[in-house]
Every structure is written in structure tokens, then in C-alpha cells.
């Protein structure tokens, strides 16, 4: 049963990536127009998808947990400020990225959320001035 579940996960991953639009791929942090087009084209060729299935059947495996993205935060930009209660900044950043969001170092007009912890400073003031949605750690956890 475990093998069937893992196979489903890999096939599900392939199907998910195959169904991404070019715009969704390009919006992934670190992927530009050229690489995005290449990924899009590669996953839309039947022979490439067949190759992935053959590799899996030959025993090649992927760590699916590191690759999964629920997409709950897809195309949302986050900035962190202050000290969080339960998560480290790196843990919060990883959660944002794994769920399809992007982490920004500073507040811009493109920022969707400021996650504000204790002792928030100038980022909090700038976010208020720009009308950015300010949330605490508990509200962030609810988004996930």
C-alpha cells in the first residue's frame, strides 16, 4: 500500500506541474521567462512525462515532501518583522515558500501581508502607511 501511495504522489506531482500555466511557472520565485518557458514546454511533451514514469518504475524516487506546495499562498508577497512567538523567521519563510508565496525583505506596494511579531519597527509603520494587511503569527497560521 505504501508503494501505491508514493506512486500516486509522484504521478500527482507530475500532473500538477503539467497543468501549471506558463504564467504560474514564471511567477515562481527565481524562475524567469526563459526558464519558465523551458519548464512549461518540457512538462507538456508526452515523451518527457513517460520518461518520468519509467524512471519511477526503475526505482528513482523523489522526496515529495520537499517539493509539495499547496499553493494556498500562491502569488502572495510576505514581509516579516519583529520576533515571532512559535516560529523562527526561517521556519516562517519556508512555510511561505512551500505554500506558493514569496518572501520580500522590505515593504513595497506589491506586499500583500506583513507578519508582525513583538518589537516590530519601521516595516510596521511603512506597511500601515501603504495600507498593507498586517497579521500576527496566529493569523498567518490560519492562512496555511
PDB file of C-alpha atoms in Angstrom:
ATOM      1  CA  UNK A   1       0.000   0.000   0.000  1.00  0.00           C
ATOM      2  CA  UNK A   2       2.878   2.381   0.764  1.00  0.00           C
ATOM      3  CA  UNK A   3       4.277   1.926  -2.760  1.00  0.00           C
ATOM      4  CA  UNK A   4       0.893   2.725  -4.309  1.00  0.00           C
ATOM      5  CA  UNK A   5       0.591   5.851  -2.159  1.00  0.00           C
ATOM      6  CA  UNK A   6       4.087   7.025  -3.155  1.00  0.00           C
ATOM      7  CA  UNK A   7       3.387   6.324  -6.840  1.00  0.00           C
ATOM      8  CA  UNK A   8       0.193   8.337  -6.610  1.00  0.00           C
ATOM      9  CA  UNK A   9       2.148  11.213  -5.063  1.00  0.00           C
ATOM     10  CA  UNK A  10       4.715  11.212  -7.848  1.00  0.00           C
ATOM     11  CA  UNK A  11       2.085  10.931 -10.556  1.00  0.00           C
ATOM     12  CA  UNK A  12       0.072  13.621  -8.797  1.00  0.00           C
ATOM     13  CA  UNK A  13       3.136  15.864  -8.748  1.00  0.00           C
ATOM     14  CA  UNK A  14       3.727  15.289 -12.462  1.00  0.00           C
ATOM     15  CA  UNK A  15       0.068  16.042 -13.218  1.00  0.00           C
ATOM     16  CA  UNK A  16       0.163  19.189 -11.085  1.00  0.00           C
ATOM     17  CA  UNK A  17       3.268  20.609 -12.773  1.00  0.00           C
ATOM     18  CA  UNK A  18       1.929  19.616 -16.191  1.00  0.00           C
ATOM     19  CA  UNK A  19      -1.233  21.627 -15.511  1.00  0.00           C
ATOM     20  CA  UNK A  20       0.578  24.816 -14.433  1.00  0.00           C
ATOM     21  CA  UNK A  21       0.104  27.682 -16.846  1.00  0.00           C
ATOM     22  CA  UNK A  22       3.199  29.418 -18.194  1.00  0.00           C
ATOM     23  CA  UNK A  23       2.326  32.442 -16.031  1.00  0.00           C
ATOM     24  CA  UNK A  24       2.165  30.294 -12.873  1.00  0.00           C
ATOM     25  CA  UNK A  25       5.577  28.786 -13.575  1.00  0.00           C
ATOM     26  CA  UNK A  26       7.154  32.170 -14.299  1.00  0.00           C
ATOM     27  CA  UNK A  27       5.691  33.541 -11.036  1.00  0.00           C
ATOM     28  CA  UNK A  28       7.724  31.009  -9.008  1.00  0.00           C
ATOM     29  CA  UNK A  29      10.476  32.820  -7.114  1.00  0.00           C
ATOM     30  CA  UNK A  30      13.744  32.551  -9.060  1.00  0.00           C
ATOM     31  CA  UNK A  31      12.145  31.408 -12.329  1.00  0.00           C
ATOM     32  CA  UNK A  32      12.216  33.890 -15.181  1.00  0.00           C
ATOM     33  CA  UNK A  33      10.663  33.957 -18.649  1.00  0.00           C
ATOM     34  CA  UNK A  34      13.268  31.744 -20.368  1.00  0.00           C
ATOM     35  CA  UNK A  35      13.490  29.031 -17.693  1.00  0.00           C
ATOM     36  CA  UNK A  36       9.725  29.156 -17.160  1.00  0.00           C
ATOM     37  CA  UNK A  37       9.075  28.565 -20.866  1.00  0.00           C
ATOM     38  CA  UNK A  38      11.568  25.689 -20.866  1.00  0.00           C
ATOM     39  CA  UNK A  39       9.897  24.024 -17.859  1.00  0.00           C
ATOM     40  CA  UNK A  40       6.445  24.569 -19.346  1.00  0.00           C
ATOM     41  CA  UNK A  41       7.467  23.081 -22.698  1.00  0.00           C
ATOM     42  CA  UNK A  42       9.241  20.111 -21.067  1.00  0.00           C
ATOM     43  CA  UNK A  43       6.236  19.121 -18.953  1.00  0.00           C
ATOM     44  CA  UNK A  44       3.917  19.406 -21.938  1.00  0.00           C
ATOM     45  CA  UNK A  45       5.725  16.758 -24.006  1.00  0.00           C
ATOM     46  CA  UNK A  46       4.276  13.268 -23.622  1.00  0.00           C
ATOM     47  CA  UNK A  47       7.656  11.571 -24.088  1.00  0.00           C
ATOM     48  CA  UNK A  48       9.100  13.501 -21.120  1.00  0.00           C
ATOM     49  CA  UNK A  49       6.212  12.530 -18.867  1.00  0.00           C
ATOM     50  CA  UNK A  50       6.576   8.913 -19.982  1.00  0.00           C
ATOM     51  CA  UNK A  51      10.275   9.119 -19.075  1.00  0.00           C
ATOM     52  CA  UNK A  52       9.441  10.269 -15.534  1.00  0.00           C
ATOM     53  CA  UNK A  53       7.072   7.340 -15.055  1.00  0.00           C
ATOM     54  CA  UNK A  54       9.719   4.904 -16.412  1.00  0.00           C
ATOM     55  CA  UNK A  55      12.352   6.348 -14.055  1.00  0.00           C
ATOM     56  CA  UNK A  56       9.994   5.902 -11.145  1.00  0.00           C
ATOM     57  CA  UNK A  57       9.301   2.286 -12.128  1.00  0.00           C
ATOM     58  CA  UNK A  58      13.066   1.688 -12.253  1.00  0.00           C
ATOM     59  CA  UNK A  59      13.387   2.832  -8.644  1.00  0.00           C
ATOM     60  CA  UNK A  60      14.281   6.507  -8.965  1.00  0.00           C
ATOM     61  CA  UNK A  61      12.482   8.381  -6.204  1.00  0.00           C
ATOM     62  CA  UNK A  62      11.919  11.972  -5.206  1.00  0.00           C
ATOM     63  CA  UNK A  63      11.466  13.450  -1.762  1.00  0.00           C
ATOM     64  CA  UNK A  64       7.931  14.634  -2.470  1.00  0.00           C
ATOM     65  CA  UNK A  65       7.524  16.418   0.885  1.00  0.00           C
ATOM     66  CA  UNK A  66      10.224  18.927  -0.081  1.00  0.00           C
ATOM     67  CA  UNK A  67       8.572  19.591  -3.445  1.00  0.00           C
ATOM     68  CA  UNK A  68       4.914  19.818  -2.457  1.00  0.00           C
ATOM     69  CA  UNK A  69       3.234  23.191  -2.470  1.00  0.00           C
ATOM     70  CA  UNK A  70      -0.371  23.533  -1.515  1.00  0.00           C
ATOM     71  CA  UNK A  71      -0.494  26.826  -3.309  1.00  0.00           C
ATOM     72  CA  UNK A  72      -2.569  28.366  -0.505  1.00  0.00           C
ATOM     73  CA  UNK A  73      -0.329  31.429  -0.615  1.00  0.00           C
ATOM     74  CA  UNK A  74       0.257  31.402  -4.384  1.00  0.00           C
ATOM     75  CA  UNK A  75       1.217  34.829  -5.755  1.00  0.00           C
ATOM     76  CA  UNK A  76       1.114  36.428  -2.293  1.00  0.00           C
ATOM     77  CA  UNK A  77       4.064  38.509  -1.079  1.00  0.00           C
ATOM     78  CA  UNK A  78       5.045  38.493   2.595  1.00  0.00           C
ATOM     79  CA  UNK A  79       7.375  40.535   4.766  1.00  0.00           C
ATOM     80  CA  UNK A  80       8.341  39.519   8.295  1.00  0.00           C
ATOM     81  CA  UNK A  81       9.110  41.923  11.121  1.00  0.00           C
ATOM     82  CA  UNK A  82       9.725  41.572  14.832  1.00  0.00           C
ATOM     83  CA  UNK A  83      10.050  38.368  16.850  1.00  0.00           C
ATOM     84  CA  UNK A  84       7.527  35.580  16.279  1.00  0.00           C
ATOM     85  CA  UNK A  85       6.306  33.515  19.235  1.00  0.00           C
ATOM     86  CA  UNK A  86       6.399  29.941  17.899  1.00  0.00           C
ATOM     87  CA  UNK A  87       8.253  30.030  14.590  1.00  0.00           C
ATOM     88  CA  UNK A  88      11.721  31.195  13.721  1.00  0.00           C
ATOM     89  CA  UNK A  89      11.965  33.539  10.762  1.00  0.00           C
ATOM     90  CA  UNK A  90      13.496  30.756   8.672  1.00  0.00           C
ATOM     91  CA  UNK A  91      10.617  28.411   9.545  1.00  0.00           C
ATOM     92  CA  UNK A  92       8.068  31.079   8.593  1.00  0.00           C
ATOM     93  CA  UNK A  93       9.902  31.778   5.326  1.00  0.00           C
ATOM     94  CA  UNK A  94       9.973  28.059   4.492  1.00  0.00           C
ATOM     95  CA  UNK A  95       6.225  27.773   5.149  1.00  0.00           C
ATOM     96  CA  UNK A  96       5.521  30.746   2.911  1.00  0.00           C
ATOM     97  CA  UNK A  97       7.622  29.317   0.069  1.00  0.00           C
ATOM     98  CA  UNK A  98       6.267  25.772   0.417  1.00  0.00           C
ATOM     99  CA  UNK A  99       2.757  27.180   0.130  1.00  0.00           C
ATOM    100  CA  UNK A 100       3.500  29.141  -3.034  1.00  0.00           C
ATOM    101  CA  UNK A 101       4.149  32.564  -1.526  1.00  0.00           C
ATOM    102  CA  UNK A 102       7.128  34.864  -1.862  1.00  0.00           C
ATOM    103  CA  UNK A 103       9.188  36.445   0.900  1.00  0.00           C
ATOM    104  CA  UNK A 104      10.298  40.035   0.461  1.00  0.00           C
ATOM    105  CA  UNK A 105      12.982  41.721   2.518  1.00  0.00           C
ATOM    106  CA  UNK A 106      11.207  45.080   2.622  1.00  0.00           C
ATOM    107  CA  UNK A 107       7.743  46.611   2.295  1.00  0.00           C
ATOM    108  CA  UNK A 108       6.717  47.662  -1.222  1.00  0.00           C
ATOM    109  CA  UNK A 109       3.419  48.436  -2.897  1.00  0.00           C
ATOM    110  CA  UNK A 110       3.457  44.778  -4.059  1.00  0.00           C
ATOM    111  CA  UNK A 111       3.493  43.407  -0.483  1.00  0.00           C
ATOM    112  CA  UNK A 112       0.266  41.585   0.383  1.00  0.00           C
ATOM    113  CA  UNK A 113       0.914  40.800   4.068  1.00  0.00           C
ATOM    114  CA  UNK A 114       3.202  41.954   6.838  1.00  0.00           C
ATOM    115  CA  UNK A 115       3.607  39.302   9.519  1.00  0.00           C
ATOM    116  CA  UNK A 116       4.291  41.381  12.621  1.00  0.00           C
ATOM    117  CA  UNK A 117       5.789  39.911  15.761  1.00  0.00           C
ATOM    118  CA  UNK A 118       6.928  41.506  19.008  1.00  0.00           C
ATOM    119  CA  UNK A 119       9.105  44.619  18.733  1.00  0.00           C
ATOM    120  CA  UNK A 120       8.092  45.421  15.154  1.00  0.00           C
ATOM    121  CA  UNK A 121       9.730  48.564  13.869  1.00  0.00           C
ATOM    122  CA  UNK A 122       9.866  50.687  10.742  1.00  0.00           C
ATOM    123  CA  UNK A 123       8.392  47.998   8.487  1.00  0.00           C
ATOM    124  CA  UNK A 124       5.181  48.104  10.542  1.00  0.00           C
ATOM    125  CA  UNK A 125       4.955  51.881  10.187  1.00  0.00           C
ATOM    126  CA  UNK A 126       5.599  51.731   6.424  1.00  0.00           C
ATOM    127  CA  UNK A 127       3.012  48.932   5.969  1.00  0.00           C
ATOM    128  CA  UNK A 128       0.369  50.992   7.785  1.00  0.00           C
ATOM    129  CA  UNK A 129       1.177  53.948   5.553  1.00  0.00           C
ATOM    130  CA  UNK A 130       0.749  51.863   2.390  1.00  0.00           C
ATOM    131  CA  UNK A 131      -2.403  50.098   3.596  1.00  0.00           C
ATOM    132  CA  UNK A 132      -0.720  46.660   3.637  1.00  0.00           C
ATOM    133  CA  UNK A 133      -2.648  43.955   5.529  1.00  0.00           C
ATOM    134  CA  UNK A 134      -0.898  43.382   8.857  1.00  0.00           C
ATOM    135  CA  UNK A 135      -1.284  39.982  10.510  1.00  0.00           C
ATOM    136  CA  UNK A 136       0.172  38.280  13.553  1.00  0.00           C
ATOM    137  CA  UNK A 137       1.638  34.784  13.722  1.00  0.00           C
ATOM    138  CA  UNK A 138      -1.689  33.156  14.658  1.00  0.00           C
ATOM    139  CA  UNK A 139      -3.430  34.773  11.664  1.00  0.00           C
ATOM    140  CA  UNK A 140      -0.583  33.602   9.443  1.00  0.00           C
ATOM    141  CA  UNK A 141      -1.056  30.028  10.710  1.00  0.00           C
ATOM    142  CA  UNK A 142      -4.769  30.257   9.814  1.00  0.00           C
ATOM    143  CA  UNK A 143      -3.862  31.213   6.226  1.00  0.00           C
ATOM    144  CA  UNK A 144      -1.969  27.946   5.956  1.00  0.00           C
TER     145      UNK A 144
END
